[in-house]
Short mmCIF file of N, CA and C in Angstrom, two decimals:
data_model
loop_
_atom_site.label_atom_id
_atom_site.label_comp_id
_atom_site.label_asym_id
_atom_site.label_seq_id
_atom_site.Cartn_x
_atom_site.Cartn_y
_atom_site.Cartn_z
N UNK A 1 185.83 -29.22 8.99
CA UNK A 1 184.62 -28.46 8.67
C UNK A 1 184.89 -26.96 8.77
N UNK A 2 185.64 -26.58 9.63
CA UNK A 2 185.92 -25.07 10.00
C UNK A 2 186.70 -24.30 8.44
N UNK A 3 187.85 -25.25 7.93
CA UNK A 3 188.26 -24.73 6.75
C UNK A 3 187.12 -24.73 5.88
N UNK A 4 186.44 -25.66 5.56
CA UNK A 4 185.43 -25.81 4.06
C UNK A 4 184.46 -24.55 4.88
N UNK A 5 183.76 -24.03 6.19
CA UNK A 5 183.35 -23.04 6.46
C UNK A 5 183.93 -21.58 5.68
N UNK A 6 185.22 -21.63 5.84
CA UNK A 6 185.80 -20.49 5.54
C UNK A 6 186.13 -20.33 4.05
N UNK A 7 186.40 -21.65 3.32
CA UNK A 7 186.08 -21.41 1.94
C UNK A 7 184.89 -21.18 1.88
N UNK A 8 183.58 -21.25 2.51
CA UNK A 8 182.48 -21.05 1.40
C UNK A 8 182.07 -19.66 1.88
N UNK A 9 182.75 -18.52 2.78
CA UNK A 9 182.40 -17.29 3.55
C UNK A 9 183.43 -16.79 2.39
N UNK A 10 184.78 -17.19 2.03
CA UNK A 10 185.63 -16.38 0.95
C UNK A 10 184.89 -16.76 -0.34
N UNK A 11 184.10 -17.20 -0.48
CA UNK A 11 183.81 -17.61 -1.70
C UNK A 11 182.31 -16.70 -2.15
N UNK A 12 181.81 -16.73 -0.97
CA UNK A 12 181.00 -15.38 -0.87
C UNK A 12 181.13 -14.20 -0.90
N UNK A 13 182.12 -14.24 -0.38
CA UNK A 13 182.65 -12.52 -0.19
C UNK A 13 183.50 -12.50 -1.38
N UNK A 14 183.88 -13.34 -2.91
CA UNK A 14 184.77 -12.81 -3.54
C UNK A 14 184.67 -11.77 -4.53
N UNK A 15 185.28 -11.08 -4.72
CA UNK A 15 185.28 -9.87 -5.61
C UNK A 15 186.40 -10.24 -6.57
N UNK A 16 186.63 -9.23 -7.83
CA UNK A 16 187.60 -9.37 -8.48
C UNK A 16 188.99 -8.25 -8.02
N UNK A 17 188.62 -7.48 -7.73
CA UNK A 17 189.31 -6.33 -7.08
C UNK A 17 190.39 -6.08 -8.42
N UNK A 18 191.67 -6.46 -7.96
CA UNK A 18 192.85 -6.08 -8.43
C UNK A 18 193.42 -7.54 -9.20
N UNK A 19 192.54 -7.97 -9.11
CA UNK A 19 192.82 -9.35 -10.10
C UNK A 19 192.21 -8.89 -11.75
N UNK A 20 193.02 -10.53 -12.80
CA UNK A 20 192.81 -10.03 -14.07
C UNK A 20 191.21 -11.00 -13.62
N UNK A 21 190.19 -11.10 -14.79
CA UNK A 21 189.47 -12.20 -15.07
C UNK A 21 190.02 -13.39 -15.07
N UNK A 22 190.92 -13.30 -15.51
CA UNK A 22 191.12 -15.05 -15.73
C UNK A 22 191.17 -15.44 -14.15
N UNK A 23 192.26 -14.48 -13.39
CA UNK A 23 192.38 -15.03 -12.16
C UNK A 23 191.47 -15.03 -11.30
N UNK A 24 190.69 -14.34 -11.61
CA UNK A 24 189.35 -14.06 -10.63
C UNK A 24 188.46 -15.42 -10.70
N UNK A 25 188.16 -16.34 -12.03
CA UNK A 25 186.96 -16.75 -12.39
C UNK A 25 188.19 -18.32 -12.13
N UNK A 26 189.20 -18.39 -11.81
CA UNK A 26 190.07 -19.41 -11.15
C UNK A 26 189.87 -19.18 -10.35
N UNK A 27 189.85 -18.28 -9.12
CA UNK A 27 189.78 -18.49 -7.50
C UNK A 27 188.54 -18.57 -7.30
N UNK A 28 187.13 -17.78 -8.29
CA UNK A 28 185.68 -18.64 -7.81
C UNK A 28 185.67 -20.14 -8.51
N UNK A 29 186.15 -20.36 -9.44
CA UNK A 29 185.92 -21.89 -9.68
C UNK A 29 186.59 -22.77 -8.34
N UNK A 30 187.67 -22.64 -7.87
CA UNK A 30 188.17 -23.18 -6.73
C UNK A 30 187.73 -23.16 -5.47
N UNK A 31 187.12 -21.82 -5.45
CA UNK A 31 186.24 -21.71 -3.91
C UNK A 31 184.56 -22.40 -4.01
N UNK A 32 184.23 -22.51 -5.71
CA UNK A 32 183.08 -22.82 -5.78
C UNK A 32 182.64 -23.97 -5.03
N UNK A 33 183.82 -24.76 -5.26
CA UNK A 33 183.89 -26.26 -5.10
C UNK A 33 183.21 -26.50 -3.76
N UNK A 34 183.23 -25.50 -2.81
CA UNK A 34 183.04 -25.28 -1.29
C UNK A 34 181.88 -25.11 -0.90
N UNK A 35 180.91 -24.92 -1.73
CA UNK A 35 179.65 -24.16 -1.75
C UNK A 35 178.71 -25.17 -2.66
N UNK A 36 178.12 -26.51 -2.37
CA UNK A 36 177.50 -27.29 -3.00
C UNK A 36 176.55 -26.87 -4.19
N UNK A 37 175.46 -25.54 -3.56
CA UNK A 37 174.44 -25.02 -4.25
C UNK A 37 174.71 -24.69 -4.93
N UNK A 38 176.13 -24.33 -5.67
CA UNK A 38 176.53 -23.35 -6.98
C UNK A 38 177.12 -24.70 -8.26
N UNK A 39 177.32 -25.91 -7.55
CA UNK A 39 177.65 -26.82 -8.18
C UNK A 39 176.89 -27.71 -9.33
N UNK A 40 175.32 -27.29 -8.46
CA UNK A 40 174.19 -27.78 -9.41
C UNK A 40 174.15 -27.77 -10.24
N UNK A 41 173.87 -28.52 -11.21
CA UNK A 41 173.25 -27.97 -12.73
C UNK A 41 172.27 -26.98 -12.83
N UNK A 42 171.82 -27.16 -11.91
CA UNK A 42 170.44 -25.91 -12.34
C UNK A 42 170.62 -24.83 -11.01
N UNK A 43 171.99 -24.42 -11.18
CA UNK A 43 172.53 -23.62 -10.29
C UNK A 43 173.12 -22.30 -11.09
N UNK A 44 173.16 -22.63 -12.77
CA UNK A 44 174.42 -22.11 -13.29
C UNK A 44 173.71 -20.71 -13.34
N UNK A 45 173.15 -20.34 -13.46
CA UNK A 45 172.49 -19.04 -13.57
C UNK A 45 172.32 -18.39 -11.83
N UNK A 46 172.62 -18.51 -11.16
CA UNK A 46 172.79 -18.07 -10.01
C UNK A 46 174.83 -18.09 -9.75
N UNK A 47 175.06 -19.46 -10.38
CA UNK A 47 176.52 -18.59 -10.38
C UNK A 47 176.74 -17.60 -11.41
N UNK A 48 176.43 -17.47 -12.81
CA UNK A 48 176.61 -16.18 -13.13
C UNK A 48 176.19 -15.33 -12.81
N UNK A 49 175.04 -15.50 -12.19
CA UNK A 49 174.62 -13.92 -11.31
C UNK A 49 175.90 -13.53 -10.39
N UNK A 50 176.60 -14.33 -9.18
CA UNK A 50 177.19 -14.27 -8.39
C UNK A 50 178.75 -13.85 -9.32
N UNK A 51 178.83 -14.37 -10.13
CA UNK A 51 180.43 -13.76 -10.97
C UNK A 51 180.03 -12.46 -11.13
N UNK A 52 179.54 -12.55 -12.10
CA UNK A 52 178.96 -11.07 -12.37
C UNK A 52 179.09 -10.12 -11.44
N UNK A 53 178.33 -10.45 -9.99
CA UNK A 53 178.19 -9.71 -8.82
C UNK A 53 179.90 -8.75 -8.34
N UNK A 54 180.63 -9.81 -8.58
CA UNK A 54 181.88 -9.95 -8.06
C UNK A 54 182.64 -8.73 -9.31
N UNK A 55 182.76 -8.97 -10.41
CA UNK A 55 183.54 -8.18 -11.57
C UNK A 55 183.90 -6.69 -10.94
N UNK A 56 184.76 -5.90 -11.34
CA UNK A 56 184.59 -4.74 -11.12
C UNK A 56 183.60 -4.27 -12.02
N UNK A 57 183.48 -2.92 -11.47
CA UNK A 57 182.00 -1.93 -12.28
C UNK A 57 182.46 -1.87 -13.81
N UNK A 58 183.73 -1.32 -13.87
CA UNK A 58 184.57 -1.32 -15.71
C UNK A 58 183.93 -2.67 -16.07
N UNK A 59 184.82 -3.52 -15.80
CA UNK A 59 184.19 -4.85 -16.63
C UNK A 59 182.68 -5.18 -16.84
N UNK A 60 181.51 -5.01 -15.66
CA UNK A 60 180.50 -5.66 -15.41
C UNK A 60 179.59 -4.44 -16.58
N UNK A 61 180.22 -3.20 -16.69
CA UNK A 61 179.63 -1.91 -17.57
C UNK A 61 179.98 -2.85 -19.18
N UNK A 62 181.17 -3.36 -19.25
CA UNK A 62 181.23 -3.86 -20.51
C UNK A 62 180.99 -4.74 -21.22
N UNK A 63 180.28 -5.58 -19.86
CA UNK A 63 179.55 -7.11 -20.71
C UNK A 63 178.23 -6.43 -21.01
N UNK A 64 177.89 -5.59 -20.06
CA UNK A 64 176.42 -4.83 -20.42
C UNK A 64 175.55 -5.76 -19.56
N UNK A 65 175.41 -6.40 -18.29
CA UNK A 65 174.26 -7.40 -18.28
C UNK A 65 173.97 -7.99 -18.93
N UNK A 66 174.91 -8.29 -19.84
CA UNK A 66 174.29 -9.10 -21.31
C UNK A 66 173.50 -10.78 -20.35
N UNK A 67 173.19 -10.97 -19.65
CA UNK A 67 171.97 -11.85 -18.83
C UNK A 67 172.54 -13.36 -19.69
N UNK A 68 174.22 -13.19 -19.57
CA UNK A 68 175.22 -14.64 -19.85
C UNK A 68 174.73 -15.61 -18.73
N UNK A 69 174.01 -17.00 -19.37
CA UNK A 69 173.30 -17.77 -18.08
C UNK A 69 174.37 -19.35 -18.58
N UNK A 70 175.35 -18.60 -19.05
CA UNK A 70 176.16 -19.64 -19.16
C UNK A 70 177.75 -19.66 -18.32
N UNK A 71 177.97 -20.43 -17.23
CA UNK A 71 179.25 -19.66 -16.95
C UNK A 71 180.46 -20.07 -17.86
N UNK A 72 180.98 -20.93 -18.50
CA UNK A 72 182.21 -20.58 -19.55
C UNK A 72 182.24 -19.74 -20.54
N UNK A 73 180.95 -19.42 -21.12
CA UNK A 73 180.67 -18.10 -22.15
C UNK A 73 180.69 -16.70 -20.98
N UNK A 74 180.38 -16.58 -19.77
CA UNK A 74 180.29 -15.30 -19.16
C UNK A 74 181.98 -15.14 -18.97
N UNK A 75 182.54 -16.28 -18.55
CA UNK A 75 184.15 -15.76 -18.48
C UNK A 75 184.86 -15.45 -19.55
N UNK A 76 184.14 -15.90 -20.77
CA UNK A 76 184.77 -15.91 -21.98
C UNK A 76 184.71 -14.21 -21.91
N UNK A 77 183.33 -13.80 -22.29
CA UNK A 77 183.09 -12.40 -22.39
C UNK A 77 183.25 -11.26 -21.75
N UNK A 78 183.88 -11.68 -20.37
CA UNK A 78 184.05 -10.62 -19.58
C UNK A 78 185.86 -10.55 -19.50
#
């Protein structure tokens, strides 16, 4: 329990930092797994909020908020 704790605290806290997208939206799909509520179907719009959250400012300036409530189209576009 203590590990799946700590995936779902890194999975919260993830940012993209110095990562590309691709790798970024691979380590939240992997940490997602950790975090039941994001797994939902009627979750997906709270995980793109939460990707989104994470992007750097460059990228998140260049999707525009475009309000992507899809997450394989938001990774596509960002």
């Amino acid at each position: 329990a203590d590990e799946r704790n700590c995936k779902v605290i890194e999975f919260m806290e993830l940012k993209q930092g110095s990562m590309s997208v691709s790798e970024y939206a691979a380590k939240f799909e992997d940490l997602c797994r950790f975090a039941p509520h994001y797994n939902a179907l009627e979750a997906e719009e709270d995980k793109c909020v939460k990707f989104e959250n994470g992007l750097r400012p460059d990228i998140k300036q260049l999707i525009g908020f475009s309000e992507i409530r899809n997450f394989p189209m938001l990774v596509n576009k960002s």
